[in-house]
XYZ file of C-alpha atoms in Angstrom:
582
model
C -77.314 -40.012 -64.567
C -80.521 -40.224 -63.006
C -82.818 -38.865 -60.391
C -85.969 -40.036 -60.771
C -87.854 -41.216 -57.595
C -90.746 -41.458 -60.011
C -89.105 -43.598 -62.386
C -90.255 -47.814 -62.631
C -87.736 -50.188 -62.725
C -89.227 -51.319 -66.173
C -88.704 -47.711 -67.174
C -84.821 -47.665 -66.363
C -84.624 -51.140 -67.582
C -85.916 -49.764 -70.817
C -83.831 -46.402 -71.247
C -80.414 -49.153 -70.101
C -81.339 -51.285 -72.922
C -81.407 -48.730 -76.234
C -77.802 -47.320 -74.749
C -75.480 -50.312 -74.987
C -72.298 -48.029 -75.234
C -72.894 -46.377 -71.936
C -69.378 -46.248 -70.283
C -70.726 -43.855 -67.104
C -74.029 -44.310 -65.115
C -75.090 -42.492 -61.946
C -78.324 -43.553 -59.710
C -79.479 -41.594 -56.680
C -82.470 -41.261 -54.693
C -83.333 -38.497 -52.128
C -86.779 -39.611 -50.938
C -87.805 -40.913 -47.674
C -89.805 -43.705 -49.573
C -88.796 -47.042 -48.878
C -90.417 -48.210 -52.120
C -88.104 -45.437 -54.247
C -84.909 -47.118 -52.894
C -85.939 -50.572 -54.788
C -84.014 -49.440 -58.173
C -82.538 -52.699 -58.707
C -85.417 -55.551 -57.399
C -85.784 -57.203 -60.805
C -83.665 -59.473 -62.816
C -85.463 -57.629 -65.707
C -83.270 -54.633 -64.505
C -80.225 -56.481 -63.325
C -80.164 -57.607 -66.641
C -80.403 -54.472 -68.543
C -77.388 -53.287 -66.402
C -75.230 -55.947 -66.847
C -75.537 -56.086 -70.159
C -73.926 -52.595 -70.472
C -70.444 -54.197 -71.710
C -68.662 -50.840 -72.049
C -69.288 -49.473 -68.342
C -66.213 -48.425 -65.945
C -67.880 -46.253 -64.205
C -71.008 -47.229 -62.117
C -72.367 -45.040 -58.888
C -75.499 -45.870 -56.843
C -76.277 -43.683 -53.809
C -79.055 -44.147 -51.286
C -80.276 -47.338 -52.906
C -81.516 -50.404 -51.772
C -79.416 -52.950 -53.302
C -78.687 -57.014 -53.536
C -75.816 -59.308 -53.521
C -77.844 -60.674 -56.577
C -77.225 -57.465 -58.737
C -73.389 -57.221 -57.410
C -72.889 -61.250 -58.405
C -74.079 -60.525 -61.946
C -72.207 -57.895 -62.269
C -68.989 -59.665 -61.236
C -70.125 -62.485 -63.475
C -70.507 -60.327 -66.578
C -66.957 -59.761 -65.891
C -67.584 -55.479 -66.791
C -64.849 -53.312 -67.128
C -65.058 -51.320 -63.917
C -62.555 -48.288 -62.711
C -64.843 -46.720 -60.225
C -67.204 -48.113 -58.028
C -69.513 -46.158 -55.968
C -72.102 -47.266 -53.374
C -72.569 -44.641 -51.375
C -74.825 -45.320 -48.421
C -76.824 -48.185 -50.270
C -78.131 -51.006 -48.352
C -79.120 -54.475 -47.991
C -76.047 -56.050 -49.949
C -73.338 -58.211 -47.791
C -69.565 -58.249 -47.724
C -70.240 -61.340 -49.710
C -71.987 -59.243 -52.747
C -69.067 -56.862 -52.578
C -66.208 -59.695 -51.927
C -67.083 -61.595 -55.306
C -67.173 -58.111 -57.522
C -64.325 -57.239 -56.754
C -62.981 -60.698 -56.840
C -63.873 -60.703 -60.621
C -63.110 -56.881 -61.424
C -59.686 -56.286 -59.904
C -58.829 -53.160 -61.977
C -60.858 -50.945 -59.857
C -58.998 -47.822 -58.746
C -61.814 -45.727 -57.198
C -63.848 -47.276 -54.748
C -66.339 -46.201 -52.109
C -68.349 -48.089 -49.396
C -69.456 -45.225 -47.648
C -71.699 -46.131 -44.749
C -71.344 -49.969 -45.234
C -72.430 -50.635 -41.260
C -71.424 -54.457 -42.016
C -67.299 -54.083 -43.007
C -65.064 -54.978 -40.295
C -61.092 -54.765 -39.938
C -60.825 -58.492 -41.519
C -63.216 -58.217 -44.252
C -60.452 -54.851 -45.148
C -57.937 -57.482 -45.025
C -59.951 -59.734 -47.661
C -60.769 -57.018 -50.108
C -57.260 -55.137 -50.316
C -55.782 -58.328 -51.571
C -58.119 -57.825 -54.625
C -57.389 -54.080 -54.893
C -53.813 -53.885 -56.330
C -54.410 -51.017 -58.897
C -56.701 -49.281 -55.983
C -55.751 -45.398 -55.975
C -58.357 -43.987 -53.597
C -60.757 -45.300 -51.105
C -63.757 -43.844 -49.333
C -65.039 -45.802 -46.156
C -66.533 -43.251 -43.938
C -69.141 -44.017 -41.540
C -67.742 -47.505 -41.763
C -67.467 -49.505 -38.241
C -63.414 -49.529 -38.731
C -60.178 -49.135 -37.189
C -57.119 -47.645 -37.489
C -55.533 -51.109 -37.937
C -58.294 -50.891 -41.582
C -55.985 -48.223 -42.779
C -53.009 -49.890 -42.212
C -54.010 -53.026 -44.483
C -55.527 -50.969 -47.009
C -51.628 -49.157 -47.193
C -50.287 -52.220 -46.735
C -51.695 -54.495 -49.798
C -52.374 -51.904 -52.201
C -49.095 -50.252 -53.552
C -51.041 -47.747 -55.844
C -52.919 -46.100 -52.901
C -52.804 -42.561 -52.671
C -55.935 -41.545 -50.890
C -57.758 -42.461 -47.885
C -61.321 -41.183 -46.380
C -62.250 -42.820 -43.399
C -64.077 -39.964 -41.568
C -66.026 -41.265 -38.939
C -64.958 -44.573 -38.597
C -65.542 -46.573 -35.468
C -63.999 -47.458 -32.292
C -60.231 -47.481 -31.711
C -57.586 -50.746 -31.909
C -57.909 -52.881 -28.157
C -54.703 -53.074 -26.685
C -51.204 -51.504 -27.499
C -51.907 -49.576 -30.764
C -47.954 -49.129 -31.235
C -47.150 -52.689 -32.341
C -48.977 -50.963 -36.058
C -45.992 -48.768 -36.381
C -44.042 -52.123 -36.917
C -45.872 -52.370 -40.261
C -43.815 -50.004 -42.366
C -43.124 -46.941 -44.213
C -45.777 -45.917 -47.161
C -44.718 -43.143 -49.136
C -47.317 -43.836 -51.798
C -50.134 -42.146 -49.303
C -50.677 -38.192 -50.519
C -54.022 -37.469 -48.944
C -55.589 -38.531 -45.606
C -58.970 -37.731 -44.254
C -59.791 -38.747 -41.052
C -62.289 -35.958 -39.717
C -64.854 -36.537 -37.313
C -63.134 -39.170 -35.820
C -63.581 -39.017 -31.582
C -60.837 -42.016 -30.991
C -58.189 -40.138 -32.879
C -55.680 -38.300 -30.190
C -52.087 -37.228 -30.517
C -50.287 -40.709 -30.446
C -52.223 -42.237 -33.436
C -51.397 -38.750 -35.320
C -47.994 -38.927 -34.532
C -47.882 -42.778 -35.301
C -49.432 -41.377 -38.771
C -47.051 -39.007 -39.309
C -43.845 -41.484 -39.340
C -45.525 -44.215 -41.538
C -46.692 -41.902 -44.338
C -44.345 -39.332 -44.625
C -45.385 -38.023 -47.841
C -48.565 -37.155 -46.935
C -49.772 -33.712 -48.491
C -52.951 -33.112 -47.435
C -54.145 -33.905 -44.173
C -57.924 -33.847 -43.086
C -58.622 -34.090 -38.832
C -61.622 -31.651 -38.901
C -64.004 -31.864 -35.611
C -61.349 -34.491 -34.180
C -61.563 -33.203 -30.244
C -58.625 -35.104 -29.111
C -55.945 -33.812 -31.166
C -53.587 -30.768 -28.990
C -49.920 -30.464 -29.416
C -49.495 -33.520 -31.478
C -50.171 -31.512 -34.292
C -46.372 -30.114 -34.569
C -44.726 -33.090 -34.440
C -46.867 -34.270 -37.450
C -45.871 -31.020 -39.196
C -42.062 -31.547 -38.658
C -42.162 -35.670 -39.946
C -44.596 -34.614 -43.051
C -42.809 -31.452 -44.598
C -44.664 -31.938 -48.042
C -47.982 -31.243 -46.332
C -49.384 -28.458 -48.334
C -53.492 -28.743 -46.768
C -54.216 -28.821 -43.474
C -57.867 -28.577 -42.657
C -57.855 -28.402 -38.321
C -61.011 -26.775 -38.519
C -63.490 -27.865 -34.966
C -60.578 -29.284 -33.393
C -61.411 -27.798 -30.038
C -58.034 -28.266 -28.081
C -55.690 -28.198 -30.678
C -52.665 -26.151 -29.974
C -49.685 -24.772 -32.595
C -47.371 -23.285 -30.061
C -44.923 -25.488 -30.221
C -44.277 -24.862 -33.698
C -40.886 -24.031 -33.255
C -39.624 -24.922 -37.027
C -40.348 -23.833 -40.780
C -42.770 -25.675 -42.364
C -41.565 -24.950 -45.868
C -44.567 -26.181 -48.221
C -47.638 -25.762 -46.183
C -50.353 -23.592 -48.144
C -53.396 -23.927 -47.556
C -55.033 -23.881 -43.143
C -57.980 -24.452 -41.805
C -58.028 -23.026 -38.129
C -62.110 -22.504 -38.168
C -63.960 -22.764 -35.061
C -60.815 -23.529 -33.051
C -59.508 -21.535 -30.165
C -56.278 -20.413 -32.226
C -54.954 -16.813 -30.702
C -53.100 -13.775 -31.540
C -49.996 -15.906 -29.938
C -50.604 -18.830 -32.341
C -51.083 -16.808 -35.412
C -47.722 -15.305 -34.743
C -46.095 -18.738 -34.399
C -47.473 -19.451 -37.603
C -46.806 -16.430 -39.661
C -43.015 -16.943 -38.527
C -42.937 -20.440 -39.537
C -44.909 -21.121 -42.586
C -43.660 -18.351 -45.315
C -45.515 -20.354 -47.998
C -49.196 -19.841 -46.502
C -51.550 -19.023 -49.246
C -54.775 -19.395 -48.038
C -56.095 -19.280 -44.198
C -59.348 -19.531 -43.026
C -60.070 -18.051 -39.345
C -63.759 -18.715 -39.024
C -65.501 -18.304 -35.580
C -62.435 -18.283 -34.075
C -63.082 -15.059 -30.615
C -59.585 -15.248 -29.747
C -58.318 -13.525 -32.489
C -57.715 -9.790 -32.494
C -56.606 -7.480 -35.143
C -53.137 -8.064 -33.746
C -52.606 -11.595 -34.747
C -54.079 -10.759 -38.010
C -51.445 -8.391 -38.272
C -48.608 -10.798 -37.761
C -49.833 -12.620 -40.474
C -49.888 -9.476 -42.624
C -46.181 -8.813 -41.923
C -44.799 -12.055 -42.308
C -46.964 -14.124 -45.142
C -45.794 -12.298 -47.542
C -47.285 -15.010 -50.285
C -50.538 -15.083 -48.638
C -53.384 -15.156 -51.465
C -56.378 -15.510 -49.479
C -57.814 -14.781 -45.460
C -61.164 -15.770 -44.679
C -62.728 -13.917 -41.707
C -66.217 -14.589 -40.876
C -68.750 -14.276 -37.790
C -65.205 -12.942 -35.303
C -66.505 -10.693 -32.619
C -63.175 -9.401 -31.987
C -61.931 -8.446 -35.769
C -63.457 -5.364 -36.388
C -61.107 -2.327 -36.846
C -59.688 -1.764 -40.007
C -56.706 -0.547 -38.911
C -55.079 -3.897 -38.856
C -54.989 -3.581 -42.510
C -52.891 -1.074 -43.222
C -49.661 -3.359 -43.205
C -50.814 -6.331 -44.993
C -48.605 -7.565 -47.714
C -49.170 -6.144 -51.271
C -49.287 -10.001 -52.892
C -53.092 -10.198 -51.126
C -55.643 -11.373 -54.245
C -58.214 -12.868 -52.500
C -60.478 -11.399 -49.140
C -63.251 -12.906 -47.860
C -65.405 -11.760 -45.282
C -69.241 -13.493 -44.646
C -71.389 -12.516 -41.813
C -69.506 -9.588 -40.210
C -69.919 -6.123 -38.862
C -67.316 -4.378 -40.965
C -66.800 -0.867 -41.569
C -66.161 1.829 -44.483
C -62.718 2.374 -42.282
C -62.231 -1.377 -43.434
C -62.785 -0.885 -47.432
C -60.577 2.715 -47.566
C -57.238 0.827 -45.503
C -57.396 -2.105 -47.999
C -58.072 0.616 -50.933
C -55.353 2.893 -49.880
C -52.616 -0.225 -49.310
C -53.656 -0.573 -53.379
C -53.922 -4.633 -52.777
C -54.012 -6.460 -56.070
C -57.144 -7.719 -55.101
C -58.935 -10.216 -57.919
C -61.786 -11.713 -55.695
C -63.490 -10.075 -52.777
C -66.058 -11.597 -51.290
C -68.669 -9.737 -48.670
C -71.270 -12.152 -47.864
C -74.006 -10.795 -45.981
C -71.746 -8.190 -44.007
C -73.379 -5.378 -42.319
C -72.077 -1.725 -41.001
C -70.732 -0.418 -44.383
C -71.853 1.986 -47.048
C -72.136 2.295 -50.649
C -68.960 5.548 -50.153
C -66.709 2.332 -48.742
C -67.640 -0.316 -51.836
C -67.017 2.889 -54.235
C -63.793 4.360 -52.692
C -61.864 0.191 -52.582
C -63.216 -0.898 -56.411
C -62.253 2.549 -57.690
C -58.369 1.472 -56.222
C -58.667 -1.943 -56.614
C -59.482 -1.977 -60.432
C -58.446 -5.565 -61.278
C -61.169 -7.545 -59.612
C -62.074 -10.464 -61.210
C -64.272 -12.270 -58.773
C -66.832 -9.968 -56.524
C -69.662 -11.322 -54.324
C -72.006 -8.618 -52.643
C -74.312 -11.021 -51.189
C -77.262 -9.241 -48.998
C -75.973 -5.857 -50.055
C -79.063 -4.348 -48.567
C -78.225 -0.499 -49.924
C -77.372 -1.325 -53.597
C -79.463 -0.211 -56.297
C -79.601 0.339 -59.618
C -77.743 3.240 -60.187
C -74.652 2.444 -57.702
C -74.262 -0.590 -59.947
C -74.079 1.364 -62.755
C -71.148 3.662 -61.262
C -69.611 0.708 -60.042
C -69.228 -1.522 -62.964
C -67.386 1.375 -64.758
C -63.703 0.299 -62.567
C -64.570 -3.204 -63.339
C -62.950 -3.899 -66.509
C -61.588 -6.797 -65.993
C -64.520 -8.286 -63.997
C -65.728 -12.377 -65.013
C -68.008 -13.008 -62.333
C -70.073 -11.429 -60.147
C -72.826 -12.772 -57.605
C -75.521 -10.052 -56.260
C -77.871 -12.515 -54.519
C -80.509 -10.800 -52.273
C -80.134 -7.334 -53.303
C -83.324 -6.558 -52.568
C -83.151 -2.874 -54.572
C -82.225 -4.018 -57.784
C -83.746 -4.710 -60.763
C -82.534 -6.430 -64.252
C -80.931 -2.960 -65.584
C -78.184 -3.777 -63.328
C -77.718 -6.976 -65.239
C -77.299 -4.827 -68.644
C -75.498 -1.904 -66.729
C -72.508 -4.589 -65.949
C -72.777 -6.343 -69.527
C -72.352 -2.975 -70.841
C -69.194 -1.577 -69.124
C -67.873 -5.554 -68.386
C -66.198 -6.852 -71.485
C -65.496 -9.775 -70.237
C -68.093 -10.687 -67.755
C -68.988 -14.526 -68.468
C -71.089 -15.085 -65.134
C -73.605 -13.246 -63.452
C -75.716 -14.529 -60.307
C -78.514 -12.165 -59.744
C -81.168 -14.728 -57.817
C -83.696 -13.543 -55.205
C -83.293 -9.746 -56.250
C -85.935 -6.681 -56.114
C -87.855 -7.431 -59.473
C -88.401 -6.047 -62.751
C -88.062 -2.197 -64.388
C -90.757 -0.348 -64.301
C -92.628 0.810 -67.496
C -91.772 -1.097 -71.296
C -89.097 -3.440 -71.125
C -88.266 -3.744 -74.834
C -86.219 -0.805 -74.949
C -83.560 -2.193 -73.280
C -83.115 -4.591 -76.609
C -81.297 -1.338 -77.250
C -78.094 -1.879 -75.445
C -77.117 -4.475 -78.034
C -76.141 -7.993 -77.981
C -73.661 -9.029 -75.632
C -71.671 -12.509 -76.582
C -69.386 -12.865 -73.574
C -72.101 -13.849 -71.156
C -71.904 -17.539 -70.542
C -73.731 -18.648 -67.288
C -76.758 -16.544 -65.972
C -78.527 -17.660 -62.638
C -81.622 -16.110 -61.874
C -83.585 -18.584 -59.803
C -86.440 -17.178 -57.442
C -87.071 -14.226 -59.343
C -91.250 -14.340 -59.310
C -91.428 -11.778 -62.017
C -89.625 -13.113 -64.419
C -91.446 -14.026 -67.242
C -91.778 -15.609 -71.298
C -91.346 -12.161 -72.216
C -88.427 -11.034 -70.134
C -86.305 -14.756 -70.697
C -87.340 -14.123 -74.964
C -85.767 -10.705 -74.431
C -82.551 -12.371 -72.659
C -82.548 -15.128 -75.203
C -81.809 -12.359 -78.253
C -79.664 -10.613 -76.220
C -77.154 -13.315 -74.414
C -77.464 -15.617 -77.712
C -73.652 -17.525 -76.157
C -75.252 -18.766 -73.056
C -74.305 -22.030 -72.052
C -75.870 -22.517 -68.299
C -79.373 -21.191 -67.621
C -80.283 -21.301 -64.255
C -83.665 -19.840 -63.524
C -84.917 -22.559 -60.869
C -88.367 -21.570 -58.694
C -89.091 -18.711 -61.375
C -93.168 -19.553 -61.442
C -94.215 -17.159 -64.605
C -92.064 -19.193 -67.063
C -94.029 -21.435 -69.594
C -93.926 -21.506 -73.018
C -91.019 -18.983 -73.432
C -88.467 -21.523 -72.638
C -88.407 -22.639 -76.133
C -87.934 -19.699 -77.850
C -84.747 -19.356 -75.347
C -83.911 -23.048 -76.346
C -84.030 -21.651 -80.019
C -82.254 -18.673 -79.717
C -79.659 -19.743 -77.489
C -78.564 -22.991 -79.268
C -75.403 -23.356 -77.245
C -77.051 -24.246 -73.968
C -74.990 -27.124 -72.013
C -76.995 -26.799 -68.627
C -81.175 -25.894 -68.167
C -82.020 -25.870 -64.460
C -85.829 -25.807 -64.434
C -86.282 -27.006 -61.597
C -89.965 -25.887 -59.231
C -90.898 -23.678 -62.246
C -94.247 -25.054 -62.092
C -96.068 -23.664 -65.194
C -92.950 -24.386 -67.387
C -93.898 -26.042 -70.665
C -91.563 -27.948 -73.299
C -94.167 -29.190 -75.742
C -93.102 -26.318 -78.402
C -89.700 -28.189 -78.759
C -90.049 -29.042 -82.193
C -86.531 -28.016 -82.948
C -82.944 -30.131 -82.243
C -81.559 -28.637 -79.077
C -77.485 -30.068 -80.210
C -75.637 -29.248 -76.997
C -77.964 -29.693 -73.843
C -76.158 -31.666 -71.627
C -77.895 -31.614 -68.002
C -81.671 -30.422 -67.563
C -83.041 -29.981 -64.443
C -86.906 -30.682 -64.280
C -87.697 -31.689 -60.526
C -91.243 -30.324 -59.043
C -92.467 -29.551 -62.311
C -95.657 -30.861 -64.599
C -93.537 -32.389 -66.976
C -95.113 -35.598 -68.440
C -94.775 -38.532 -71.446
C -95.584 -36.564 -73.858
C -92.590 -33.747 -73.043
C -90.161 -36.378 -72.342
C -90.831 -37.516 -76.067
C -90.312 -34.001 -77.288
C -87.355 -34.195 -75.097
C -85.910 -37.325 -76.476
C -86.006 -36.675 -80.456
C -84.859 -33.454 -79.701
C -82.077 -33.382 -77.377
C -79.769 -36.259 -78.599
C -76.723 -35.217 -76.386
C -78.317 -35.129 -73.548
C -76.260 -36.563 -70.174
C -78.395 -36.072 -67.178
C -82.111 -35.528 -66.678
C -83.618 -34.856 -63.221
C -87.168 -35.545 -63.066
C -87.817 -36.529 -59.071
C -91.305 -35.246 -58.164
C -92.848 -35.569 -61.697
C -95.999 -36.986 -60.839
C -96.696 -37.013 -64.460
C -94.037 -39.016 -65.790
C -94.951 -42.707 -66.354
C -92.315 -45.881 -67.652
C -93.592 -44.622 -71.350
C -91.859 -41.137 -70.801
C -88.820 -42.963 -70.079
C -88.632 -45.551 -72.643
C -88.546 -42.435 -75.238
């Protein structure tokens, strides 16, 4: 994979042509530069791709791209499963019609944002596509009568994106229904799509029948439409309605027996509609109810008393959910709460503590009103959290962390973002009374302990840490990351991203930690790799945008990281096509 808008062509060319095995490659460019998109100008570079006689896999996004380099590949005749060309331009439906002319077992392809592709060039292509599984044409100037073909000609076809496509079919759009039944079709996304309204979602609903997951998001059309879709596709399990401004569920006058997972957020679903569905779809697991001000604590509370399988409620930024009360009768199967951006309460915390949920993930992301007594009363009765996010938990410190992390036995993750008051001993207070703690996201906290930091190489090693992000921590330093090298040696992601007073220790952590799949770097600007004289065996992805990495580190790099996959070096004004030919 690369992202490297510094990167030659002669470069890439060069780094193609010493890996002639290479079954998977990924290009992508993020900058505004015209003259970054150019990836594939040469023959020199065409040529070096091409002659990659192993690759299935090939993704370019954001490129500027030719019907030259998609006729050699087609002549070359390479094995490709999976095609990506995600917003590229300056290729023709000619380029793409001869590819996939000559490579006919694709099964995953994606055209996203091909302004060109009309209804008839759909009709050309699916002939080609008869082992096709899943297509992605959003932003694509299509029709419905697009989707129809694509069901039509390819039998394997399973999934469909064709978020905001274009305009809808002239004239009497029911003669389509004439087409047929597809049962093959399991997943259909059609969000962000203004021309969709409740006939074309009804017309949906009777040609693909097995259909079990359903996307309509920000589709402003759609109303009561929606339940006679439920009652023709009774395997739908996802149904994401979230945006859809007038869509109404009262009608839903009938079980829908598999449905599990809705998305009702930033809708204007109500206390009535929430009781329609809590009567009619006993399988609910998850339910999101984002932005939604017509929902009260009593609709909530329908859904406590009748989804009794419900896993998961997401409540965020609801000016009219704020008493706790509503709590009090929700089912005892509840694992999973999530609440972001809301004025809760320490009322809140003690109901759901007191009901004795089995809670394993709670989530309070950057939720104001409530006090350390409320976080300590619910983890002290909810003891089998395995999942806990206190984003922007403005009051925590040290010392509450170390009280709470004694209920947290069974805790594997934890993410502490933005707590302003706390400082690393909170990281070893969790290791310590957290057996099996794996992850631990501490970014953007207070900042270091006062006074000598070696002691706390006291508290021992701890092997069950496995991912550690601390990105945007300014005072984190060679001598603090050595430190957390001797004492996480199991690490196998390293995040520690915008972290300026990193250099030279980075090795030593290399060293130390040896089973390191994943080094984000990135914007550490005085980071410094040149002390790599050692084999690194299991780096997979390192992350070195906005840094002063040059040709002589990527040599270090290269002789010592043989199993390395990607390498993200956009921004490295020091990198030359030298650096990359090593």
């Amino acid at each position: 994979m690369f992202d490297c808008d510094e990167i030659t062509n002669e470069g890439i060319a060069s780094a193609l042509r010493e890996r002639p095995g290479l079954r998977s490659l990924s290009f992508s460019s993020t900058s505004s530069n015209p003259e970054y998109r150019q990836v594939f100008a040469t023959s020199h570079l065409i040529d070096s791709l091409v002659s990659l006689k192993s690759l299935t896999c090939l993704a370019l996004h954001n490129l500027n791209i030719s019907d030259e380099l998609l006729n050699s590949i087609a002549r070359e005749g390479l094995p490709l499963m999976s095609l990506d060309l995600q917003s590229c331009t300056d290729y023709s439906f000619n380029g793409i019609f001869y590819l996939l002319s000559k490579c006919q077992h694709i099964q995953h392809l994606g055209l996203e944002s091909a302004y060109f592709l009309e209804d008839q060039h759909v009709v050309q292509l699916s002939s080609l596509l008869r082992d096709l599984v899943s297509i992605n044409l959003t932003c694509c100037q299509l029709t419905k009568s697009a989707l129809f073909t694509l069901a039509n000609n390819c039998p394997s076809l399973s999934e469909i994106n064709m978020e905001m496509t274009g305009e809808n079919v002239v004239g009497n759009s029911d003669s389509l229904g004439k087409l047929c039944v597809y049962p093959q079709l399991k997943a259909l996304y059609l969000g962000k799509t203004s021309w969709l309204s409740d006939e074309s979602i009804i017309m949906f609903a009777s040609i693909f029948p097995n259909l079990e997951l359903l996307d309509l998001n920000l589709c402003n059309d759609i109303s009561e439409g929606i339940c006679e879709v439920l009652r023709k596709c009774y395997k739908l399990r996802h149904l994401n309605l979230a945006y859809c401004p007038r869509v109404k569920l009262h009608g839903l006058n009938f079980v829908v027996p598999k449905l599990e997972v809705l998305d009702l957020s930033n809708t204007k679903v109500d206390d009535e509609t929430l009781y329609v569905i809590s009567k009619n779809c006993p399988g609910l697991l998850q339910l999101l109810l984002e932005h939604c001000n017509d929902v009260t604590e009593k609709g909530v509370k329908h859904l406590a008393e009748n989804c009794t399988q419900l896993r998961k409620i997401k409540i965020g930024n609801s000016s009219h959910v704020k008493d706790a009360l509503f709590f009090t009768d929700i089912r005892k199967g509840l694992t999973c709460f999530v609440l972001q951006n809301m004025n809760i309460s320490d009322e809140l915390l003690y109901s759901i503590a007191r009901e004795g949920l089995p809670l394993t993930r709670l989530v309070l992301h950057s939720c104001n009103d409530y006090s350390y007594a409320g976080i300590y009363f619910l983890l002290s009765k909810c003891q089998r959290l395995q999942h806990l996010e206190l984003y922007h938990t403005d009051f925590l410190n040290d010392q509450h962390v170390v009280e709470l992390s004694s209920f947290l036995v069974d805790l594997v993750s934890i993410k502490l973002n933005y707590c302003k008051q706390l400082t690393y001993a909170a990281l070893f207070a969790l290791l310590r009374n957290c057996p099996s703690l794996s992850e631990i996201e501490m970014e953007n906290i207070g900042g270091k302990i006062v006074g000598n930091s070696d002691s706390l190489v006291e508290f021992g090693v701890y092997p069950q840490l496995k991912s550690l992000y601390l990105g945007q921590n300014s005072w984190l330093s060679d001598e603090i990351i050595t430190m957390f090298a001797s004492i996480f040696p199991n690490l196998q992601l390293l995040d520690l991203n915008t972290c300026n007073r990193i250099s030279e220790g980075i090795c030593e952590v290399l060293q130390k930690c040896c089973k390191i799949r994943h080094l984000n770097l990135a914007y550490c600007c005085e980071v410094k790799l040149l002390g790599m004289n050692f084999v690194v065996p299991n780096l997979e992805v390192l992350n070195l945008i906005c840094t002063k990495v040059d040709d002589e580190t990527l040599y270090v790099i290269s002789k010592n990281c043989p199993g390395l996959l990607q390498l993200f070096l956009r921004n490295c004004s020091g990198v030359t096509e030298k650096g990359v030919k090593h």
